[in-house]
XYZ file of C-alpha atoms in Angstrom:
154
model
C -4.765 24.402 -21.702
C -6.122 27.912 -21.713
C -7.933 29.449 -18.782
C -11.297 28.883 -20.466
C -10.597 25.225 -21.226
C -9.532 24.336 -17.690
C -12.557 25.898 -15.950
C -15.109 23.117 -16.670
C -12.697 20.411 -15.480
C -12.035 22.279 -12.222
C -15.765 22.807 -11.704
C -16.407 19.069 -12.083
C -13.625 18.302 -9.594
C -15.188 20.801 -7.179
C -18.587 19.121 -7.565
C -17.065 15.700 -6.978
C -15.245 16.891 -3.842
C -18.398 18.566 -2.533
C -20.480 15.473 -3.305
C -18.021 13.190 -1.485
C -17.949 15.495 1.563
C -21.756 15.543 1.675
C -21.879 11.761 1.343
C -19.391 11.440 4.216
C -21.551 13.714 6.381
C -24.635 11.642 5.578
C -22.788 8.417 6.421
C -21.755 9.944 9.741
C -25.372 10.995 10.288
C -26.536 7.408 9.699
C -23.948 6.077 12.152
C -25.086 8.550 14.821
C -28.758 7.724 14.250
C -27.997 3.996 14.441
C -26.250 4.545 17.793
C -29.454 6.070 19.208
C -31.621 3.058 18.253
C -32.430 -0.193 20.000
C -31.449 -3.441 18.214
C -35.043 -3.947 16.983
C -35.263 -0.386 15.712
C -31.845 -0.698 14.113
C -32.934 -3.744 12.098
C -35.972 -1.842 10.754
C -33.859 1.248 10.063
C -31.241 -0.699 8.124
C -33.943 -2.419 6.096
C -35.415 0.989 5.193
C -31.981 2.399 4.368
C -31.228 -0.419 1.923
C -34.557 0.279 0.166
C -33.745 3.998 -0.016
C -30.311 3.324 -1.490
C -31.705 1.166 -4.279
C -34.317 3.840 -5.109
C -31.619 6.557 -5.156
C -29.396 4.441 -7.406
C -32.216 4.267 -9.949
C -32.743 8.057 -9.803
C -29.065 9.055 -10.126
C -28.324 11.685 -12.714
C -31.863 13.115 -12.830
C -30.850 16.373 -11.177
C -28.379 18.936 -12.466
C -25.153 16.962 -12.840
C -26.368 14.564 -10.133
C -26.080 17.153 -7.351
C -28.526 17.039 -4.493
C -30.622 20.152 -4.150
C -31.275 21.816 -0.849
C -34.888 21.460 0.255
C -36.961 24.650 -0.078
C -38.243 24.283 3.474
C -35.624 22.304 5.431
C -37.526 22.479 8.738
C -40.618 20.907 7.210
C -38.648 18.109 5.524
C -36.804 17.489 8.803
C -40.117 17.175 10.643
C -41.435 14.791 7.977
C -38.299 12.667 8.206
C -38.514 12.432 11.996
C -42.235 11.649 11.805
C -41.596 8.911 9.232
C -38.794 7.410 11.335
C -40.927 7.641 14.460
C -43.813 5.787 12.845
C -41.602 3.123 11.337
C -39.383 2.619 14.398
C -41.679 3.717 17.253
C -39.130 6.185 18.596
C -39.235 7.482 22.144
C -39.341 11.233 22.739
C -35.678 11.112 23.778
C -34.747 9.347 20.540
C -36.754 11.872 18.501
C -34.858 14.677 20.206
C -31.478 12.987 19.634
C -32.256 12.318 15.987
C -33.546 15.867 15.430
C -30.236 17.206 16.770
C -28.250 14.858 14.527
C -30.270 15.822 11.438
C -30.091 19.546 12.212
C -26.308 19.391 12.711
C -25.786 17.502 9.461
C -28.053 19.893 7.550
C -26.122 22.873 8.946
C -22.761 21.328 8.002
C -23.976 20.593 4.466
C -25.296 24.145 4.131
C -21.932 25.539 5.255
C -20.073 23.302 2.779
C -22.277 24.513 -0.064
C -21.835 28.167 0.942
C -18.047 27.785 1.179
C -17.997 26.054 -2.193
C -20.088 28.823 -3.773
C -17.876 31.548 -2.310
C -14.741 29.828 -3.566
C -16.244 29.330 -7.053
C -17.276 32.996 -7.176
C -13.730 34.074 -6.275
C -12.292 31.732 -8.913
C -14.680 33.166 -11.515
C -13.661 36.720 -10.622
C -9.985 35.762 -10.848
C -10.561 34.071 -14.195
C -12.403 37.138 -15.472
C -9.504 39.389 -14.438
C -6.992 37.115 -16.181
C -9.043 37.072 -19.370
C -9.361 40.859 -19.376
C -5.610 41.231 -18.784
C -4.896 39.087 -21.859
C -7.084 41.182 -24.193
C -6.219 44.259 -26.217
C -8.191 47.478 -25.619
C -10.405 46.765 -28.654
C -11.000 43.178 -27.619
C -11.781 44.273 -24.062
C -14.530 46.630 -25.284
C -16.057 43.805 -27.373
C -15.668 41.309 -24.529
C -17.401 43.584 -22.005
C -20.230 44.200 -24.488
C -20.596 40.415 -24.877
C -20.710 40.004 -21.096
C -23.386 42.718 -20.727
C -25.470 41.105 -23.449
C -25.031 37.700 -21.810
C -26.065 39.009 -18.370
C -29.292 40.478 -19.754
C -30.489 37.045 -20.906
């Protein structure tokens, strides 16, 4: 395989690893939320979670390569989620506070994972670019750089 051929495969592996790490964080989040609930609340929560999972299964693949996007306003979506849970489960103020902390921590960890992944991908791209340039003749390099400039303008 050449450098160019192996890049898409590596990118897909990176996405899969990132996706599995995010899923693990969300599973941990669910476990922590469940620990903060009473048995009655837990039954309602689990019922809601099973509904959500079936809806998500039907929507899979609608986004770019199935990746979850970060919300544009994470604080607002966090508030909505807590409000929805509070209405459905009649949470106490203490539970709301505990769940807010859990959700904020998970959101922060996911954000850090995405940033680390982006930084690593950027470094890999730069390395790949350097390797490609090193393999080209002087004439090819001039043409290649012109192609890259033209591509970046689009």
